[in-house]
mmCIF file of C-alpha atoms in Angstrom:
data_model
loop_
_atom_site.group_PDB
_atom_site.id
_atom_site.type_symbol
_atom_site.label_atom_id
_atom_site.label_comp_id
_atom_site.label_asym_id
_atom_site.label_seq_id
_atom_site.Cartn_x
_atom_site.Cartn_y
_atom_site.Cartn_z
ATOM 1 C CA MET A 19 116.927 88.642 93.162
ATOM 2 C CA SER A 20 114.586 91.860 92.261
ATOM 3 C CA GLN A 21 113.735 92.607 88.695
ATOM 4 C CA GLU A 22 114.852 95.192 86.711
ATOM 5 C CA PRO A 23 112.044 98.303 87.396
ATOM 6 C CA THR A 24 109.262 98.410 84.781
ATOM 7 C CA ASN A 25 108.458 101.746 85.249
ATOM 8 C CA PRO A 26 110.228 104.964 86.535
ATOM 9 C CA ARG A 27 107.518 105.141 90.156
ATOM 10 C CA GLU A 28 109.243 101.438 91.317
ATOM 11 C CA ALA A 29 112.828 103.179 90.584
ATOM 12 C CA GLU A 30 111.567 105.492 93.841
ATOM 13 C CA ILE A 31 111.327 103.009 96.448
ATOM 14 C CA ASP A 32 113.583 102.742 98.904
ATOM 15 C CA PRO A 33 115.392 99.082 99.519
ATOM 16 C CA THR A 34 115.691 99.811 102.649
ATOM 17 C CA ARG A 35 112.421 100.780 104.159
ATOM 18 C CA LEU A 36 110.099 98.171 102.450
ATOM 19 C CA PRO A 37 107.120 96.631 104.387
ATOM 20 C CA ARG A 38 108.270 93.268 105.419
ATOM 21 C CA HIS A 39 104.770 92.508 105.814
ATOM 22 C CA ILE A 40 101.856 93.770 103.423
ATOM 23 C CA ALA A 41 98.748 91.723 104.268
ATOM 24 C CA ILE A 42 95.824 93.027 102.203
ATOM 25 C CA ILE A 43 91.820 92.515 101.929
ATOM 26 C CA MET A 44 90.859 91.926 98.044
ATOM 27 C CA ASP A 45 87.615 93.811 97.595
ATOM 28 C CA GLY A 46 85.274 94.484 94.377
ATOM 29 C CA ASN A 47 85.254 91.933 92.386
ATOM 30 C CA GLY A 48 81.698 91.747 92.684
ATOM 31 C CA ARG A 49 81.046 96.020 91.435
ATOM 32 C CA TRP A 50 84.090 95.459 89.113
ATOM 33 C CA ALA A 51 81.976 93.012 87.463
ATOM 34 C CA ARG A 52 78.713 94.501 87.417
ATOM 35 C CA ALA A 53 80.561 97.399 85.566
ATOM 36 C CA ARG A 54 81.452 94.972 82.733
ATOM 37 C CA ASN A 55 77.847 93.222 83.044
ATOM 38 C CA GLN A 56 78.599 90.094 84.435
ATOM 39 C CA ASP A 57 78.102 87.916 86.886
ATOM 40 C CA ARG A 58 80.399 88.207 90.348
ATOM 41 C CA LEU A 59 81.674 84.928 90.024
ATOM 42 C CA PHE A 60 83.291 86.649 86.762
ATOM 43 C CA GLY A 61 84.753 89.258 88.879
ATOM 44 C CA HIS A 62 86.255 86.360 91.870
ATOM 45 C CA ASN A 63 88.042 84.697 88.761
ATOM 46 C CA GLU A 64 89.560 87.350 87.796
ATOM 47 C CA GLY A 65 90.053 88.624 90.807
ATOM 48 C CA GLY A 66 92.346 85.149 91.375
ATOM 49 C CA ARG A 67 94.107 86.498 88.060
ATOM 50 C CA ALA A 68 94.939 90.056 89.625
ATOM 51 C CA LEU A 69 96.322 87.666 93.083
ATOM 52 C CA LYS A 70 98.944 85.964 90.850
ATOM 53 C CA ALA A 71 100.510 88.415 89.717
ATOM 54 C CA VAL A 72 99.849 90.650 92.977
ATOM 55 C CA ALA A 73 102.058 88.160 94.694
ATOM 56 C CA THR A 74 104.683 87.729 92.002
ATOM 57 C CA ALA A 75 105.449 91.378 91.903
ATOM 58 C CA ALA A 76 105.048 91.083 96.215
ATOM 59 C CA ASP A 77 108.061 88.882 95.571
ATOM 60 C CA GLU A 78 110.185 90.083 93.024
ATOM 61 C CA LEU A 79 110.236 93.783 95.162
ATOM 62 C CA GLY A 80 111.217 91.874 98.204
ATOM 63 C CA ILE A 81 108.770 91.756 100.189
ATOM 64 C CA ARG A 82 108.472 88.815 102.297
ATOM 65 C CA TYR A 83 105.187 87.872 103.789
ATOM 66 C CA LEU A 84 101.821 88.980 102.053
ATOM 67 C CA THR A 85 98.378 87.726 103.788
ATOM 68 C CA VAL A 86 95.442 88.078 101.481
ATOM 69 C CA TYR A 87 91.939 87.874 102.554
ATOM 70 C CA GLY A 88 90.302 85.104 100.006
ATOM 71 C CA PHE A 89 86.964 83.804 101.771
ATOM 72 C CA SER A 90 85.986 85.044 105.529
ATOM 73 C CA SER A 91 83.559 83.551 107.934
ATOM 74 C CA GLU A 92 80.781 85.686 106.958
ATOM 75 C CA ASN A 93 81.209 85.378 103.801
ATOM 76 C CA TRP A 94 79.001 81.606 104.224
ATOM 77 C CA ARG A 95 75.932 84.365 104.211
ATOM 78 C CA ARG A 96 76.217 84.728 99.925
ATOM 79 C CA PRO A 97 74.246 82.570 97.803
ATOM 80 C CA GLU A 98 74.880 78.925 98.035
ATOM 81 C CA THR A 99 76.000 78.975 94.078
ATOM 82 C CA GLU A 100 78.634 81.960 94.754
ATOM 83 C CA VAL A 101 80.057 80.046 97.763
ATOM 84 C CA ASN A 102 79.938 77.078 95.629
ATOM 85 C CA GLY A 103 81.715 78.910 93.208
ATOM 86 C CA LEU A 104 84.138 80.260 95.237
ATOM 87 C CA MET A 105 85.295 77.480 96.791
ATOM 88 C CA ASP A 106 86.035 75.828 92.895
ATOM 89 C CA LEU A 107 87.181 79.339 91.948
ATOM 90 C CA ILE A 108 90.194 78.875 95.166
ATOM 91 C CA LEU A 109 90.652 75.085 93.853
ATOM 92 C CA TYR A 110 91.099 76.164 90.116
ATOM 93 C CA TRP A 111 93.847 78.626 91.073
ATOM 94 C CA LEU A 112 95.209 75.996 93.324
ATOM 95 C CA ARG A 113 95.671 74.688 91.116
ATOM 96 C CA ASP A 114 96.900 76.727 88.131
ATOM 97 C CA CYS A 115 99.114 78.253 90.245
ATOM 98 C CA LEU A 116 101.115 75.656 92.763
ATOM 99 C CA ASP A 117 103.927 74.637 89.977
ATOM 100 C CA GLU A 118 105.025 78.418 90.295
ATOM 101 C CA ILE A 119 104.134 78.445 93.464
ATOM 102 C CA ILE A 120 106.922 75.725 93.849
ATOM 103 C CA GLU A 121 109.302 77.061 90.662
ATOM 104 C CA LYS A 122 109.648 80.798 92.982
ATOM 105 C CA ARG A 123 110.031 79.487 96.053
ATOM 106 C CA MET A 124 107.659 80.979 97.717
ATOM 107 C CA ARG A 125 105.677 78.939 100.447
ATOM 108 C CA LEU A 126 102.425 78.821 101.010
ATOM 109 C CA ARG A 127 100.450 78.636 103.646
ATOM 110 C CA VAL A 128 96.688 78.941 104.629
ATOM 111 C CA ILE A 129 95.698 80.136 107.650
ATOM 112 C CA GLY A 130 91.738 79.518 108.693
ATOM 113 C CA ARG A 131 89.105 77.610 110.344
ATOM 114 C CA LEU A 132 89.847 75.229 107.191
ATOM 115 C CA ASP A 133 87.779 71.770 108.963
ATOM 116 C CA ASP A 134 85.199 73.206 107.285
ATOM 117 C CA LEU A 135 85.618 74.124 103.738
ATOM 118 C CA PRO A 136 84.821 71.571 100.993
ATOM 119 C CA THR A 137 87.353 68.159 101.381
ATOM 120 C CA VAL A 138 88.732 68.387 98.344
ATOM 121 C CA LEU A 139 90.356 72.187 98.745
ATOM 122 C CA ARG A 140 91.625 71.417 101.969
ATOM 123 C CA ALA A 141 93.617 68.597 100.994
ATOM 124 C CA GLU A 142 95.029 70.125 98.193
ATOM 125 C CA LEU A 143 95.734 73.031 100.542
ATOM 126 C CA GLU A 144 96.985 70.945 103.400
ATOM 127 C CA SER A 145 99.400 68.904 100.675
ATOM 128 C CA ALA A 146 100.849 72.191 98.922
ATOM 129 C CA MET A 147 101.298 73.938 102.293
ATOM 130 C CA ARG A 148 103.614 70.249 103.014
ATOM 131 C CA VAL A 149 105.521 70.477 99.984
ATOM 132 C CA THR A 150 106.430 74.707 100.118
ATOM 133 C CA GLN A 151 107.038 74.080 104.073
ATOM 134 C CA ALA A 152 110.831 74.344 103.474
ATOM 135 C CA TYR A 153 110.945 77.406 100.788
ATOM 136 C CA THR A 154 111.754 80.691 102.242
ATOM 137 C CA ARG A 155 111.342 83.220 99.918
ATOM 138 C CA LEU A 156 107.944 85.026 100.275
ATOM 139 C CA THR A 157 105.689 83.098 102.676
ATOM 140 C CA PHE A 158 102.407 83.483 100.839
ATOM 141 C CA THR A 159 99.760 83.120 103.355
ATOM 142 C CA LEU A 160 95.911 82.430 101.821
ATOM 143 C CA ALA A 161 93.320 84.095 104.672
ATOM 144 C CA LEU A 162 90.495 81.014 103.946
ATOM 145 C CA ASN A 163 87.338 80.664 106.128
ATOM 146 C CA TYR A 164 88.819 82.861 108.681
ATOM 147 C CA GLY A 165 87.765 85.460 111.128
ATOM 148 C CA GLY A 166 90.289 87.844 113.193
ATOM 149 C CA ARG A 167 87.817 87.408 115.906
ATOM 150 C CA ALA A 168 87.281 83.346 115.798
ATOM 151 C CA GLU A 169 91.129 83.570 115.657
ATOM 152 C CA VAL A 170 91.419 85.243 118.738
ATOM 153 C CA VAL A 171 88.800 83.095 120.083
ATOM 154 C CA ASP A 172 90.895 79.847 119.189
ATOM 155 C CA ALA A 173 93.495 81.655 120.860
ATOM 156 C CA VAL A 174 91.993 82.871 124.322
ATOM 157 C CA ARG A 175 90.587 78.269 124.183
ATOM 158 C CA ALA A 176 93.823 77.127 124.139
ATOM 159 C CA ILE A 177 95.209 78.832 126.324
ATOM 160 C CA ALA A 178 92.344 78.063 128.576
ATOM 161 C CA GLU A 179 93.754 73.927 128.145
ATOM 162 C CA LYS A 180 96.921 75.613 128.419
ATOM 163 C CA ALA A 181 95.663 76.627 132.027
ATOM 164 C CA ARG A 182 93.101 74.562 132.863
ATOM 165 C CA ARG A 183 96.420 72.016 133.106
ATOM 166 C CA GLY A 184 98.298 73.770 135.280
ATOM 167 C CA GLU A 185 101.160 74.498 132.236
ATOM 168 C CA ILE A 186 100.463 78.226 132.310
ATOM 169 C CA ALA A 187 98.569 80.379 135.582
ATOM 170 C CA PRO A 188 96.026 82.675 134.164
ATOM 171 C CA ASP A 189 97.613 85.442 136.069
ATOM 172 C CA ALA A 190 100.403 85.456 134.363
ATOM 173 C CA ILE A 191 99.384 85.233 130.510
ATOM 174 C CA ASP A 192 100.728 88.137 129.189
ATOM 175 C CA GLU A 193 99.920 89.825 125.188
ATOM 176 C CA ALA A 194 103.025 88.054 123.791
ATOM 177 C CA ASP A 195 101.121 84.398 124.854
ATOM 178 C CA ILE A 196 98.196 85.102 122.940
ATOM 179 C CA ALA A 197 99.869 86.765 120.189
ATOM 180 C CA ALA A 198 102.463 82.706 120.410
ATOM 181 C CA HIS A 199 98.276 80.942 119.799
ATOM 182 C CA LEU A 200 97.210 82.897 116.662
ATOM 183 C CA TYR A 201 97.392 81.074 113.378
ATOM 184 C CA ALA A 202 100.594 82.134 111.983
ATOM 185 C CA PRO A 203 102.402 83.165 115.427
ATOM 186 C CA ASP A 204 105.770 83.130 112.897
ATOM 187 C CA VAL A 205 104.417 85.530 110.888
ATOM 188 C CA PRO A 206 105.683 89.325 111.651
ATOM 189 C CA ASP A 207 102.448 91.535 111.870
ATOM 190 C CA PRO A 208 101.649 93.493 108.331
ATOM 191 C CA ASP A 209 103.610 96.686 108.505
ATOM 192 C CA LEU A 210 101.273 97.871 105.677
ATOM 193 C CA LEU A 211 97.138 96.496 104.958
ATOM 194 C CA ILE A 212 95.709 97.803 101.470
ATOM 195 C CA ARG A 213 92.220 97.795 100.797
ATOM 196 C CA THR A 214 90.847 97.954 97.588
ATOM 197 C CA ALA A 215 87.983 99.300 96.296
ATOM 198 C CA GLY A 216 87.531 102.381 98.703
ATOM 199 C CA GLU A 217 85.889 100.514 101.237
ATOM 200 C CA GLN A 218 87.062 101.881 105.237
ATOM 201 C CA ARG A 219 86.621 98.620 107.415
ATOM 202 C CA LEU A 220 88.689 95.462 108.421
ATOM 203 C CA SER A 221 85.970 93.471 108.011
ATOM 204 C CA ASN A 222 87.158 91.101 110.557
ATOM 205 C CA PHE A 223 91.062 90.922 109.293
ATOM 206 C CA LEU A 224 93.904 90.120 111.213
ATOM 207 C CA LEU A 225 92.212 92.539 114.009
ATOM 208 C CA TRP A 226 94.963 91.646 116.539
ATOM 209 C CA GLU A 227 97.941 91.252 114.339
ATOM 210 C CA THR A 228 96.934 95.001 112.537
ATOM 211 C CA ALA A 229 97.093 97.329 115.555
ATOM 212 C CA TYR A 230 100.122 98.916 114.870
ATOM 213 C CA SER A 231 99.719 98.096 110.929
ATOM 214 C CA GLU A 232 100.064 101.623 108.229
ATOM 215 C CA ILE A 233 96.286 101.319 106.370
ATOM 216 C CA TYR A 234 96.136 102.384 102.615
ATOM 217 C CA VAL A 235 93.160 102.365 101.179
ATOM 218 C CA THR A 236 92.384 103.072 97.541
ATOM 219 C CA PRO A 237 89.375 103.376 94.882
ATOM 220 C CA THR A 238 91.008 100.591 92.493
ATOM 221 C CA CYS A 239 88.852 97.724 92.341
ATOM 222 C CA TRP A 240 90.970 94.697 93.199
ATOM 223 C CA PRO A 241 90.688 92.635 89.487
ATOM 224 C CA ASP A 242 92.134 96.389 88.599
ATOM 225 C CA PHE A 243 95.407 96.412 91.170
ATOM 226 C CA ASP A 244 98.121 94.710 89.215
ATOM 227 C CA ARG A 245 102.358 95.631 89.720
ATOM 228 C CA ALA A 246 101.967 99.618 89.292
ATOM 229 C CA ALA A 247 99.233 100.057 91.927
ATOM 230 C CA LEU A 248 101.220 98.167 94.528
ATOM 231 C CA VAL A 249 104.313 99.986 94.402
ATOM 232 C CA ASP A 250 102.042 102.835 94.428
ATOM 233 C CA ALA A 251 101.477 101.823 97.619
ATOM 234 C CA VAL A 252 104.380 100.852 99.487
ATOM 235 C CA LEU A 253 105.337 104.194 97.759
ATOM 236 C CA GLU A 254 103.152 106.013 100.269
ATOM 237 C CA TYR A 255 103.462 103.733 103.148
ATOM 238 C CA GLN A 256 107.497 104.986 102.891
ATOM 239 C CA LYS A 257 106.231 108.593 103.398
ATOM 240 C CA ARG A 258 104.679 107.334 107.117
ATOM 241 C CA VAL A 259 105.868 107.872 109.871
ATOM 242 C CA ARG A 260 105.343 104.900 112.549
ATOM 243 C CA LYS A 261 105.020 106.455 115.967
ATOM 244 C CA PHE A 262 103.767 103.077 117.855
ATOM 245 C CA GLY A 263 102.798 105.059 120.618
ATOM 246 C CA ALA A 264 105.981 107.165 120.703
ATOM 247 C CA VAL A 265 106.873 110.518 119.937
ATOM 248 C CA VAL A 266 109.003 110.755 116.713
ATOM 249 C CA GLU A 267 110.831 114.022 116.367
#
């Protein structure tokens, strides 16, 4: 059950028009840290704290799916010290949050090319997914070593292999076939895509799935994004008219 509203704006949410799936590009950790004369890893650590709070808020508001961009396939280009620090922080975050994820009966998913992640991190992520796979509250998906183009490439490769084996005719391949071979085919497309820190681009995140997502950009850096900010995004979403290419009077 959702908790009682903690501020007047939360009471304005129409529970019948909630976005089923929210995706978030968590941007601005580094800028937030620099503004406080701290290093980037300090910002990433505070971003992890914000993620824990926002996931809890999404669950309590009744959101069924939350997907966040934790580490992109392009992020390996960052300095080695930052990359190694990020891998350590992700592992620490997982260990710190797992008991609460289990207690709240959230389902943890991870998407991306996981084979490239550090062995210990990958093993603990896979264990957490097994432990929570039967839970039916919020499905909480981390995109790690993830790239939207890589996801489509992997889907095309899988379909091509089926075509090679004669399991599918090339001229019969359609959008549904591609969607069925993405990393999380059982998860509905995002209704709402949130990007923090003001940048207005997708940055290779869920390129196929966000074709008709409503996009909400806030100047707030990710470490400062909280329950109230999530409520603001949901209220803005509820003002939108979703047309999906049709004409809506």
